[in-house]
Tab-separated table of C-alpha atoms in Angstrom:
chain	number	residue	atom	x	y	z
Y	1	UNK	CA	0.183	-0.615	0.230
Y	2	UNK	CA	0.851	3.748	-0.742
Y	3	UNK	CA	3.158	4.657	2.446
Y	4	UNK	CA	3.045	8.357	4.339
Y	5	UNK	CA	6.018	10.243	1.951
Y	6	UNK	CA	9.647	10.918	4.097
Y	7	UNK	CA	8.881	14.930	5.697
Y	8	UNK	CA	12.369	16.115	3.987
Y	9	UNK	CA	10.876	15.098	0.415
Y	10	UNK	CA	7.301	16.248	0.513
Y	11	UNK	CA	6.565	18.265	-2.506
Y	12	UNK	CA	4.052	20.984	-1.896
Y	13	UNK	CA	0.682	21.722	-3.502
Y	14	UNK	CA	-0.653	25.239	-3.978
Y	15	UNK	CA	-2.564	26.961	-6.477
Y	16	UNK	CA	-3.097	30.492	-7.172
Y	17	UNK	CA	-6.364	32.120	-6.177
Y	18	UNK	CA	-7.060	33.560	-10.074
Y	19	UNK	CA	-4.125	30.887	-11.797
Y	20	UNK	CA	-5.639	29.650	-15.330
Y	21	UNK	CA	-3.578	26.415	-16.322
Y	22	UNK	CA	-3.617	23.198	-16.592
Y	23	UNK	CA	-0.845	21.234	-13.863
Y	24	UNK	CA	1.742	20.334	-14.577
Y	25	UNK	CA	4.468	16.347	-13.457
Y	26	UNK	CA	5.488	17.802	-10.502
Y	27	UNK	CA	2.015	19.232	-9.214
Y	28	UNK	CA	0.104	15.837	-10.185
Y	29	UNK	CA	3.372	14.518	-8.198
Y	30	UNK	CA	2.934	17.674	-5.512
Y	31	UNK	CA	-1.451	16.349	-5.127
Y	32	UNK	CA	-0.404	12.864	-5.091
Y	33	UNK	CA	1.630	13.646	-1.374
Y	34	UNK	CA	-1.319	16.138	-0.404
Y	35	UNK	CA	-3.519	12.965	-0.635
Y	36	UNK	CA	-5.871	14.823	-3.400
Y	37	UNK	CA	-4.222	11.846	-5.886
Y	38	UNK	CA	-5.313	8.395	-3.724
Y	39	UNK	CA	-3.570	5.815	-4.767
Y	40	UNK	CA	-3.680	2.131	-3.887
Y	41	UNK	CA	-0.213	1.029	-3.891
Y	42	UNK	CA	2.928	3.501	-4.943
Y	43	UNK	CA	3.106	5.544	-8.665
Y	44	UNK	CA	5.120	2.968	-11.195
Y	45	UNK	CA	8.078	4.728	-13.152
Y	46	UNK	CA	6.321	6.812	-16.272
Y	47	UNK	CA	2.701	7.690	-15.019
Y	48	UNK	CA	3.327	10.744	-14.453
Y	49	UNK	CA	3.425	12.424	-18.313
Y	50	UNK	CA	3.913	15.888	-18.536
Y	51	UNK	CA	1.245	16.818	-18.342
Y	52	UNK	CA	-1.443	14.149	-17.187
Y	53	UNK	CA	-1.222	10.362	-14.858
Y	54	UNK	CA	-1.408	7.897	-16.107
Y	55	UNK	CA	-4.479	5.543	-14.664
Y	56	UNK	CA	-4.036	2.476	-13.791
Y	57	UNK	CA	-7.346	-0.796	-13.263
Y	58	UNK	CA	-7.770	-2.420	-10.290
Y	59	UNK	CA	-7.396	-5.816	-9.811
Y	60	UNK	CA	-11.630	-6.772	-10.488
Y	61	UNK	CA	-13.741	-6.198	-13.865
Y	62	UNK	CA	-17.342	-6.267	-14.179
Y	63	UNK	CA	-19.160	-7.244	-17.406
Y	64	UNK	CA	-21.906	-5.046	-17.766
Y	65	UNK	CA	-25.124	-4.914	-19.576
Y	66	UNK	CA	-24.654	-1.887	-21.550
Y	67	UNK	CA	-22.824	1.794	-21.168
Y	68	UNK	CA	-24.328	3.954	-18.717
Y	69	UNK	CA	-23.549	6.672	-16.648
Y	70	UNK	CA	-24.301	6.972	-13.026
Y	71	UNK	CA	-26.129	10.727	-13.043
Y	72	UNK	CA	-26.636	13.066	-9.487
Y	73	UNK	CA	-26.709	11.193	-6.408
Y	74	UNK	CA	-26.546	7.502	-8.040
Y	75	UNK	CA	-21.961	5.498	-7.028
Y	76	UNK	CA	-21.270	3.365	-10.138
Y	77	UNK	CA	-21.440	0.680	-7.773
Y	78	UNK	CA	-24.821	0.939	-7.550
Y	79	UNK	CA	-24.895	0.738	-11.353
Y	80	UNK	CA	-22.799	-2.183	-12.163
Y	81	UNK	CA	-25.051	-4.122	-8.946
Y	82	UNK	CA	-27.802	-2.999	-11.428
Y	83	UNK	CA	-26.699	-3.839	-14.589
Y	84	UNK	CA	-23.637	-6.348	-14.532
Y	85	UNK	CA	-23.396	-9.682	-15.678
Y	86	UNK	CA	-20.680	-10.913	-14.138
Y	87	UNK	CA	-17.374	-9.973	-12.363
Y	88	UNK	CA	-14.039	-11.952	-12.601
Y	89	UNK	CA	-10.544	-10.902	-11.305
Y	90	UNK	CA	-7.412	-9.431	-13.465
Y	91	UNK	CA	-5.005	-10.163	-10.245
Y	92	UNK	CA	-2.952	-12.809	-13.322
Y	93	UNK	CA	-4.548	-11.257	-16.631
Y	94	UNK	CA	-8.206	-11.702	-18.606
Y	95	UNK	CA	-9.012	-11.238	-21.835
Y	96	UNK	CA	-11.754	-8.970	-22.729
Y	97	UNK	CA	-14.044	-9.899	-25.833
Y	98	UNK	CA	-14.639	-7.431	-28.642
Y	99	UNK	CA	-18.091	-5.365	-28.217
Y	100	UNK	CA	-18.368	-6.038	-24.466
Y	101	UNK	CA	-18.683	-3.669	-22.363
Y	102	UNK	CA	-16.897	-4.112	-19.448
Y	103	UNK	CA	-16.969	-1.744	-16.073
Y	104	UNK	CA	-12.957	-1.649	-13.646
Y	105	UNK	CA	-12.493	0.193	-11.278
Y	106	UNK	CA	-9.390	1.463	-10.955
Y	107	UNK	CA	-6.410	2.104	-7.702
Y	108	UNK	CA	-6.839	6.103	-8.366
Y	109	UNK	CA	-8.926	8.015	-6.773
Y	110	UNK	CA	-9.291	11.402	-6.461
Y	111	UNK	CA	-10.159	14.340	-3.401
Y	112	UNK	CA	-10.423	17.477	-5.781
Y	113	UNK	CA	-9.793	20.905	-4.074
Y	114	UNK	CA	-12.575	23.560	-5.319
Y	115	UNK	CA	-10.933	25.067	-7.829
Y	116	UNK	CA	-9.569	22.115	-9.539
Y	117	UNK	CA	-11.512	20.107	-12.395
Y	118	UNK	CA	-10.599	16.691	-13.734
Y	119	UNK	CA	-10.572	15.214	-18.013
Y	120	UNK	CA	-9.855	12.213	-18.762
Y	121	UNK	CA	-8.764	10.858	-22.212
Y	122	UNK	CA	-7.988	6.816	-24.098
Y	123	UNK	CA	-3.618	6.191	-24.200
Y	124	UNK	CA	-2.411	6.970	-27.129
Y	125	UNK	CA	-1.477	2.928	-27.303
Y	126	UNK	CA	-4.983	2.647	-26.349
Y	127	UNK	CA	-6.291	4.554	-28.701
Y	128	UNK	CA	-4.462	2.623	-31.677
Y	129	UNK	CA	-6.070	-0.507	-31.252
Y	130	UNK	CA	-9.877	0.784	-31.039
Y	131	UNK	CA	-10.483	0.423	-27.552
Y	132	UNK	CA	-13.085	2.257	-27.039
Y	133	UNK	CA	-12.548	3.329	-22.877
Y	134	UNK	CA	-13.324	6.386	-20.571
Y	135	UNK	CA	-13.824	7.064	-17.781
Y	136	UNK	CA	-16.611	7.281	-15.043
Y	137	UNK	CA	-17.114	9.311	-11.758
Y	138	UNK	CA	-19.752	8.888	-8.593
Y	139	UNK	CA	-22.947	11.547	-9.903
Y	140	UNK	CA	-21.925	12.586	-12.974
Y	141	UNK	CA	-23.617	13.361	-15.711
Y	142	UNK	CA	-20.619	13.057	-18.594
Y	143	UNK	CA	-17.918	10.305	-20.057
Y	144	UNK	CA	-14.591	11.572	-19.433
Y	145	UNK	CA	-15.139	14.603	-16.778
Y	146	UNK	CA	-14.846	14.649	-12.927
Y	147	UNK	CA	-15.883	18.113	-11.171
Y	148	UNK	CA	-13.676	20.706	-9.457
Y	149	UNK	CA	-13.853	18.803	-5.620
Y	150	UNK	CA	-14.752	16.059	-6.467
Y	151	UNK	CA	-13.711	13.946	-3.645
Y	152	UNK	CA	-13.855	9.353	-4.811
Y	153	UNK	CA	-13.608	6.515	-7.247
Y	154	UNK	CA	-12.795	5.846	-10.286
Y	155	UNK	CA	-13.574	3.004	-12.701
Y	156	UNK	CA	-12.914	2.609	-16.321
Y	157	UNK	CA	-15.686	1.757	-19.441
Y	158	UNK	CA	-13.435	-0.189	-21.615
Y	159	UNK	CA	-15.526	-1.814	-24.518
Y	160	UNK	CA	-12.983	-3.663	-27.001
Y	161	UNK	CA	-13.758	-2.721	-31.035
Y	162	UNK	CA	-10.996	-4.474	-33.345
Y	163	UNK	CA	-9.328	-6.787	-31.271
Y	164	UNK	CA	-9.601	-8.507	-27.766
Y	165	UNK	CA	-7.216	-6.869	-25.784
Y	166	UNK	CA	-5.389	-9.260	-22.839
Y	167	UNK	CA	-5.374	-6.578	-19.818
Y	168	UNK	CA	-4.526	-6.928	-16.438
Y	169	UNK	CA	-3.786	-5.524	-12.485
Y	170	UNK	CA	-1.540	-1.865	-13.545
Y	171	UNK	CA	-2.300	-2.440	-17.229
Y	172	UNK	CA	-2.241	2.113	-18.218
Y	173	UNK	CA	-5.548	2.314	-20.312
Y	174	UNK	CA	-6.898	5.949	-19.752
Y	175	UNK	CA	-4.882	9.586	-18.464
Y	176	UNK	CA	-6.101	11.782	-16.603
Y	177	UNK	CA	-5.933	16.490	-16.552
Y	178	UNK	CA	-5.552	18.840	-13.778
Y	179	UNK	CA	-7.080	22.456	-14.254
Y	180	UNK	CA	-7.406	25.321	-12.314
Y	181	UNK	CA	-9.282	28.048	-14.720
Y	182	UNK	CA	-9.903	28.342	-18.164
Y	183	UNK	CA	-7.144	26.871	-19.767
Y	184	UNK	CA	-7.523	27.537	-23.272
Y	185	UNK	CA	-6.075	30.006	-25.638
Y	186	UNK	CA	-7.816	32.612	-27.104
Y	187	UNK	CA	-8.125	33.647	-30.851
Y	188	UNK	CA	-5.690	36.461	-30.837
Y	189	UNK	CA	-3.693	34.054	-28.231
Y	190	UNK	CA	-3.839	31.542	-30.021
Y	191	UNK	CA	-2.043	33.185	-33.563
Y	192	UNK	CA	0.288	35.208	-31.864
Y	193	UNK	CA	1.633	32.455	-30.060
Y	194	UNK	CA	1.603	30.171	-34.471
Y	195	UNK	CA	4.020	33.471	-35.160
Y	196	UNK	CA	6.424	32.871	-32.134
Y	197	UNK	CA	6.207	29.044	-32.963
Y	198	UNK	CA	5.065	28.289	-36.060
Y	199	UNK	CA	2.840	25.439	-34.298
Y	200	UNK	CA	1.972	23.460	-37.930
Y	201	UNK	CA	4.051	23.371	-40.808
Y	202	UNK	CA	1.817	25.029	-43.904
Y	203	UNK	CA	1.855	28.374	-45.115
Y	204	UNK	CA	-1.904	29.596	-44.774
Y	205	UNK	CA	-2.517	27.525	-41.612
Y	206	UNK	CA	-5.861	27.597	-40.036
Y	207	UNK	CA	-5.385	28.475	-36.323
Y	208	UNK	CA	-10.145	29.279	-36.248
Y	209	UNK	CA	-10.916	27.523	-33.174
Y	210	UNK	CA	-7.460	25.368	-32.613
Y	211	UNK	CA	-4.731	23.534	-35.413
Y	212	UNK	CA	-7.051	22.660	-38.435
Y	213	UNK	CA	-5.745	19.685	-39.232
Y	214	UNK	CA	-6.043	17.438	-42.366
Y	215	UNK	CA	-5.998	13.573	-43.629
Y	216	UNK	CA	-2.427	13.057	-45.859
Y	217	UNK	CA	-4.108	10.873	-48.720
Y	218	UNK	CA	-0.561	11.339	-51.136
Y	219	UNK	CA	1.533	8.054	-50.474
Y	220	UNK	CA	4.232	10.035	-50.550
Y	221	UNK	CA	5.406	10.532	-46.985
Y	222	UNK	CA	3.877	6.790	-46.390
Y	223	UNK	CA	6.334	4.700	-49.428
Y	224	UNK	CA	3.158	4.874	-52.332
Y	225	UNK	CA	0.745	3.823	-49.253
Y	226	UNK	CA	-1.024	6.061	-46.388
Y	227	UNK	CA	-2.624	3.984	-43.698
Y	228	UNK	CA	-3.757	0.492	-42.190
Y	229	UNK	CA	-7.061	-1.451	-42.157
Y	230	UNK	CA	-7.426	-3.759	-39.114
Y	231	UNK	CA	-8.292	-6.829	-40.328
Y	232	UNK	CA	-10.971	-8.681	-38.548
Y	233	UNK	CA	-10.977	-12.484	-36.097
Y	234	UNK	CA	-6.938	-11.667	-34.914
Y	235	UNK	CA	-5.303	-13.174	-32.314
Y	236	UNK	CA	-5.762	-11.086	-28.762
Y	237	UNK	CA	-3.507	-8.455	-28.062
Y	238	UNK	CA	-1.501	-7.390	-24.430
Y	239	UNK	CA	-1.422	-4.095	-23.851
Y	240	UNK	CA	0.871	-4.533	-21.799
Y	241	UNK	CA	3.472	-6.141	-24.428
Y	242	UNK	CA	5.669	-4.179	-26.431
Y	243	UNK	CA	6.299	-4.353	-30.017
Y	244	UNK	CA	5.555	-8.395	-29.484
Y	245	UNK	CA	3.122	-8.534	-32.758
Y	246	UNK	CA	3.713	-9.253	-36.220
Y	247	UNK	CA	1.863	-5.976	-38.196
Y	248	UNK	CA	0.102	-7.902	-40.222
Y	249	UNK	CA	-1.120	-10.561	-38.387
Y	250	UNK	CA	-2.936	-7.459	-37.370
Y	251	UNK	CA	-2.540	-4.975	-40.079
Y	252	UNK	CA	-4.169	-4.432	-43.925
Y	253	UNK	CA	-1.616	-1.719	-45.724
Y	254	UNK	CA	-4.001	0.655	-47.532
Y	255	UNK	CA	-2.219	1.915	-50.896
Y	256	UNK	CA	-2.063	5.072	-51.874
Y	257	UNK	CA	-4.722	5.921	-54.706
Y	258	UNK	CA	-4.258	8.552	-57.456
Y	259	UNK	CA	-7.234	10.127	-56.417
Y	260	UNK	CA	-5.977	11.186	-52.963
Y	261	UNK	CA	-9.403	9.436	-51.846
Y	262	UNK	CA	-10.193	7.226	-49.900
Y	263	UNK	CA	-12.957	4.866	-49.058
Y	264	UNK	CA	-14.025	4.610	-45.250
Y	265	UNK	CA	-16.234	1.537	-44.800
Y	266	UNK	CA	-18.864	1.340	-41.713
Y	267	UNK	CA	-18.000	-1.118	-38.607
Y	268	UNK	CA	-13.893	-0.471	-40.080
Y	269	UNK	CA	-11.422	1.042	-38.220
Y	270	UNK	CA	-8.627	2.576	-39.832
Y	271	UNK	CA	-5.045	4.636	-38.948
Y	272	UNK	CA	-3.980	7.232	-40.627
Y	273	UNK	CA	-2.093	10.069	-40.312
Y	274	UNK	CA	-1.958	14.412	-40.659
Y	275	UNK	CA	-0.597	16.197	-43.777
Y	276	UNK	CA	1.058	18.611	-41.448
Y	277	UNK	CA	3.154	18.476	-38.767
Y	278	UNK	CA	2.767	20.004	-35.605
Y	279	UNK	CA	4.917	20.390	-32.264
Y	280	UNK	CA	3.463	21.670	-28.637
Y	281	UNK	CA	5.803	23.700	-26.839
Y	282	UNK	CA	6.897	22.803	-23.745
Y	283	UNK	CA	4.779	25.722	-21.865
Y	284	UNK	CA	1.195	24.335	-23.755
Y	285	UNK	CA	-0.860	21.235	-24.353
Y	286	UNK	CA	-2.604	20.485	-26.636
Y	287	UNK	CA	-6.203	17.985	-27.895
Y	288	UNK	CA	-7.385	16.819	-30.403
Y	289	UNK	CA	-10.927	17.558	-31.206
Y	290	UNK	CA	-13.089	16.447	-34.049
Y	291	UNK	CA	-13.623	19.000	-36.869
Y	292	UNK	CA	-17.077	19.272	-37.248
Y	293	UNK	CA	-19.305	16.404	-36.821
Y	294	UNK	CA	-21.467	17.899	-40.123
Y	295	UNK	CA	-18.977	17.567	-42.595
Y	296	UNK	CA	-18.926	13.178	-42.591
Y	297	UNK	CA	-20.169	10.297	-40.677
Y	298	UNK	CA	-17.124	9.749	-39.045
Y	299	UNK	CA	-15.057	9.959	-35.851
Y	300	UNK	CA	-11.597	10.526	-35.769
Y	301	UNK	CA	-8.643	10.896	-32.524
Y	302	UNK	CA	-10.468	9.043	-29.414
Y	303	UNK	CA	-6.826	9.278	-27.938
Y	304	UNK	CA	-6.556	13.040	-27.606
Y	305	UNK	CA	-3.361	14.509	-25.599
Y	306	UNK	CA	-0.654	15.635	-26.913
Y	307	UNK	CA	1.634	16.509	-24.255
Y	308	UNK	CA	3.886	20.160	-23.570
Y	309	UNK	CA	7.057	19.216	-26.317
Y	310	UNK	CA	4.775	17.007	-28.933
Y	311	UNK	CA	7.047	17.064	-32.391
Y	312	UNK	CA	9.187	20.152	-30.843
Y	313	UNK	CA	12.983	21.108	-31.474
Y	314	UNK	CA	14.577	20.264	-27.781
Y	315	UNK	CA	12.243	17.916	-26.919
Y	316	UNK	CA	14.105	15.591	-29.379
Y	317	UNK	CA	10.460	16.247	-32.825
Y	318	UNK	CA	11.290	18.019	-36.340
Y	319	UNK	CA	7.048	18.948	-35.454
Y	320	UNK	CA	5.194	15.045	-35.784
Y	321	UNK	CA	2.478	14.080	-38.048
Y	322	UNK	CA	-0.489	13.723	-34.966
Y	323	UNK	CA	-1.767	9.897	-35.730
Y	324	UNK	CA	-5.069	9.318	-36.756
Y	325	UNK	CA	-7.664	7.025	-35.183
Y	326	UNK	CA	-10.892	6.253	-37.618
Y	327	UNK	CA	-13.344	4.390	-37.677
Y	328	UNK	CA	-16.482	5.174	-40.244
Y	329	UNK	CA	-20.941	5.296	-38.450
Y	330	UNK	CA	-22.903	4.335	-40.463
Y	331	UNK	CA	-22.131	4.523	-43.581
Y	332	UNK	CA	-19.360	4.810	-46.117
Y	333	UNK	CA	-17.721	7.809	-46.508
Y	334	UNK	CA	-15.080	9.276	-49.134
Y	335	UNK	CA	-12.208	11.340	-46.985
Y	336	UNK	CA	-10.055	13.121	-49.841
Y	337	UNK	CA	-6.155	13.632	-49.762
Y	338	UNK	CA	-6.375	17.691	-47.322
Y	339	UNK	CA	-9.626	17.507	-45.932
Y	340	UNK	CA	-9.584	18.647	-42.567
Y	341	UNK	CA	-10.399	15.905	-40.186
Y	342	UNK	CA	-10.119	17.642	-36.315
Y	343	UNK	CA	-8.649	20.898	-34.987
Y	344	UNK	CA	-5.331	21.232	-31.492
Y	345	UNK	CA	-6.796	23.092	-28.956
Y	346	UNK	CA	-3.732	24.594	-26.546
Y	347	UNK	CA	-3.793	25.194	-24.015
Y	348	UNK	CA	-2.166	26.974	-20.992
Y	349	UNK	CA	0.487	24.704	-18.916
Y	350	UNK	CA	0.751	26.279	-15.018
Y	351	UNK	CA	3.602	26.226	-15.557
Y	352	UNK	CA	6.767	24.155	-17.856
Y	353	UNK	CA	7.086	20.601	-16.712
Y	354	UNK	CA	10.241	19.105	-16.094
Y	355	UNK	CA	10.560	16.743	-18.274
Y	356	UNK	CA	8.885	17.480	-21.707
Y	357	UNK	CA	7.739	14.660	-23.640
Y	358	UNK	CA	9.166	12.242	-24.512
Y	359	UNK	CA	12.353	12.676	-22.716
Y	360	UNK	CA	11.598	10.761	-19.763
Y	361	UNK	CA	10.852	7.923	-21.322
Y	362	UNK	CA	11.753	6.968	-25.062
Y	363	UNK	CA	8.165	7.719	-27.002
Y	364	UNK	CA	7.670	5.650	-29.642
Y	365	UNK	CA	5.779	8.029	-30.709
Y	366	UNK	CA	7.743	10.906	-30.800
Y	367	UNK	CA	9.148	12.682	-34.798
Y	368	UNK	CA	6.309	10.250	-35.120
Y	369	UNK	CA	5.168	9.872	-38.988
Y	370	UNK	CA	1.482	7.396	-39.840
Y	371	UNK	CA	2.371	4.937	-37.280
Y	372	UNK	CA	0.830	2.311	-35.282
Y	373	UNK	CA	0.821	1.577	-31.294
Y	374	UNK	CA	4.038	0.334	-29.513
Y	375	UNK	CA	2.793	-3.387	-29.824
Y	376	UNK	CA	3.518	-3.711	-33.476
Y	377	UNK	CA	6.921	-5.138	-35.029
Y	378	UNK	CA	8.696	-2.080	-36.921
């Protein structure tokens, strides 16, 4: 279990009343020291990222009949009791089957102060496996959003959509950011930051509502192919196993078409890449948000957090293309080369992280091009 920290090494957690920004790594560590984050066990190496905290699965999972939100006055545990089909241990690992819904209590719970809110998102590797996962808290009306002052447990809703996955206690599928005040850059602030840092490597950048990101279907940067389509009826993917699987056993490469288009088939899952190379300077974080649901029946980028230093030259990047996790909805849809599919919304950090993206550990995705998750051998 987590032991009290040594007083001499204790970190201090304070936030100014008028502060606006996302909390960096050392403040996340200080929150844990102050009892605002309550892990069942000590944090493991690399669990604290530059602007987020990885969340770990607990030792038990529940298969439930349907996804749900508890709503005001109700707990997740109460809803599990009403909806569970069966429960099983994750202590020695267990397989989660596709298109089933599971709820797993997390090893981290929260005791947030009134000025701090939290937002969760799937980790990059989770999104690239097409594992649909969201964080739920007691009394909430929304997934992945934890209100200011929340005291209570956290749960992961998990539904693998393409590959069955092997998970265990301690597996990390989700991450959470903590923020205070209004951290999103205004239009003028975003314009100024782009002028100073060149956030995207195009001369006519579209900065309306965030940095526009479009899809690359030219094949020029991918030796003639533009992405991957997931195969059906594959083997199991162990989410904690790095470089353990042959690409051809799980993915079909997609060749570029002369007209620069791609027809998305309903129910299929694709890994594509952005046309632009983007970067996130050290004093900022970013999140990919959908461009506009009215421009097409498809979903892009399940895992949307971009940490400080992503693609940044000082952190080992030279601008990195965003990898796009794409799924069509009900009807076939034609994507065109250069079509805008999302926007990067930039937010201020409260202070610069101690380590930028990719510096603490060798990230699989720094300076990336078109790249599958870390589970597959290149």
